[in-house]
Coordinates of C-alpha atoms and ligand atoms in Angstrom, one line a residue:
M1 CA 0.0 0.0 0.0
N2 CA 2.9 2.4 0.7
D3 CA 4.0 2.0 -2.9
C4 CA 0.5 2.5 -4.2
I5 CA 0.6 5.3 -6.9
F6 CA -3.0 6.3 -6.4
C7 CA -2.6 6.5 -2.6
K8 CA 0.3 8.9 -3.3
I9 CA -2.0 10.9 -5.7
A10 CA -4.7 11.1 -3.1
A11 CA -2.2 12.3 -0.5
G12 CA -0.8 14.9 -3.0
Q13 CA 2.6 13.3 -2.9
I14 CA 2.5 12.7 -6.7
P15 CA 1.0 15.5 -8.9
S16 CA -2.2 15.0 -10.8
D17 CA -4.7 17.1 -12.7
R18 CA -7.4 17.0 -10.0
V19 CA -10.9 18.0 -11.1
Y20 CA -12.9 17.1 -7.9
E21 CA -12.3 16.0 -4.4
D22 CA -14.3 15.6 -1.2
E23 CA -13.8 13.8 2.1
Q24 CA -14.0 10.3 0.5
V25 CA -12.9 10.5 -3.1
V26 CA -10.4 12.3 -5.4
V27 CA -11.0 12.6 -9.2
F28 CA -8.2 13.4 -11.6
R29 CA -7.5 13.2 -15.3
D30 CA -6.1 9.9 -16.7
I31 CA -2.6 10.5 -17.8
Y32 CA -3.2 8.4 -21.0
P33 CA -6.8 9.5 -22.0
K34 CA -8.8 7.1 -24.1
A35 CA -11.6 9.7 -24.8
P36 CA -11.8 13.5 -24.9
V37 CA -12.7 13.4 -21.2
H38 CA -11.1 10.6 -19.2
L39 CA -11.2 10.9 -15.5
L40 CA -10.4 8.5 -12.7
M41 CA -12.3 8.5 -9.4
I42 CA -10.5 6.9 -6.5
P43 CA -11.4 6.5 -2.8
R44 CA -9.0 8.2 -0.4
E45 CA -9.0 4.9 1.5
H46 CA -6.8 2.2 -0.1
V47 CA -8.9 -0.7 -1.5
D48 CA -7.2 -3.1 -3.9
S49 CA -10.1 -3.7 -6.2
L50 CA -13.8 -4.4 -6.5
E51 CA -13.0 -8.0 -5.5
T52 CA -11.7 -6.9 -2.1
V53 CA -14.5 -4.6 -1.1
S54 CA -16.5 -5.6 2.0
A55 CA -19.7 -4.6 3.7
T56 CA -17.8 -1.8 5.4
H57 CA -17.4 -0.2 1.9
E58 CA -21.0 -0.1 1.0
A59 CA -21.4 3.6 1.9
L60 CA -18.2 4.5 0.1
L61 CA -19.3 2.6 -3.1
A62 CA -22.7 4.3 -3.0
H63 CA -21.0 7.7 -2.6
M64 CA -18.7 7.0 -5.6
L65 CA -21.6 6.0 -7.8
R66 CA -23.7 9.0 -6.7
T67 CA -20.8 11.4 -7.2
L68 CA -19.9 10.2 -10.8
P69 CA -22.8 12.1 -12.5
V70 CA -22.0 15.2 -10.5
V71 CA -18.4 15.1 -11.7
A72 CA -19.5 14.2 -15.3
H73 CA -21.8 17.3 -15.5
R74 CA -19.0 19.5 -14.1
A75 CA -16.8 18.1 -16.9
G76 CA -19.4 19.1 -19.4
L77 CA -20.6 15.6 -20.2
E78 CA -24.3 16.6 -20.5
G79 CA -24.9 14.0 -23.2
G80 CA -23.9 11.0 -21.0
F81 CA -20.8 9.2 -20.0
R82 CA -19.3 5.7 -19.6
T83 CA -18.1 4.2 -16.4
I84 CA -15.6 1.3 -16.3
I85 CA -14.2 -0.6 -13.4
N86 CA -11.4 -3.0 -14.4
T87 CA -11.1 -5.7 -11.9
G88 CA -8.1 -8.1 -11.6
R89 CA -5.5 -8.8 -14.2
G90 CA -8.0 -10.7 -16.2
G91 CA -10.2 -7.6 -16.3
G92 CA -7.3 -5.4 -17.4
Q93 CA -6.6 -3.8 -14.0
E94 CA -3.1 -2.3 -14.0
V95 CA -3.3 -0.1 -10.8
F96 CA -4.4 -2.0 -7.7
H97 CA -6.2 0.8 -6.0
L98 CA -9.9 0.7 -6.7
H99 CA -10.8 3.3 -9.4
M100 CA -13.7 4.1 -11.6
H101 CA -12.9 5.3 -15.1
L102 CA -15.3 8.1 -16.3
L103 CA -15.2 8.6 -20.1
G104 CA -17.1 10.8 -22.4
G105 CA -17.0 13.6 -25.0
G106 CA -17.3 12.8 -28.6
T107 CA -18.5 9.4 -29.8
L108 CA -17.3 6.4 -27.7
P109 CA -16.7 3.1 -29.6
G110 CA -19.1 0.3 -28.9
F111 CA -18.1 -2.8 -27.0
Ligands
AMP201 P1 -6.6 0.2 -15.0 O1 -6.1 -0.5 -16.2 O2 -8.1 0.2 -14.9 O3 -5.9 -0.2 -13.7 O4 -6.4 1.8 -15.2 C1 -5.3 2.5 -14.7 C2 -5.3 3.8 -15.3 O5 -4.5 4.7 -14.5 C3 -4.8 3.8 -16.7 O6 -5.8 4.3 -17.6 C4 -3.6 4.8 -16.7 O7 -3.4 5.6 -17.8 C5 -3.9 5.6 -15.4 N1 -2.7 6.1 -14.7 C6 -1.6 5.5 -14.3 N2 -0.8 6.3 -13.7 C7 -1.4 7.5 -13.7 C8 -1.0 8.8 -13.1 N3 0.1 9.0 -12.5 N4 -1.9 9.8 -13.3 C9 -3.0 9.6 -14.0 N5 -3.4 8.5 -14.5 C10 -2.6 7.4 -14.3

């Protein structure tokens, strides 16, 4: 956890282009954007992935989901947005600190 890059971003030890923060989450621009707007929402608390959340995280997860549309609207994504949570190596997760991708702007490719 001490080597977790997203913990360091949340703590302000590594610079990021922060667009939103509150007592539970930080949102910043993805360094390699896959869409005109590509943000990452992370909890301040370290959680490895969606596979390691427990009942104690229910309020946090609800807060993250409820905050995503607020952040999307602030980012100008009035027409909608895509949310992705990569989970585990098989799911394409590269950074093992739970994060929600928020993508939008322009036309997103289909799955
Ligand atoms: P995932 O594959 O779901 O684990 O996604 C990790 C994301 O973190 C990727 O889209 C990376 O581009 C992004 N990322 C990694 N390091 C940084 C960083 N220092 N600042 C912003 N985004 C980052």
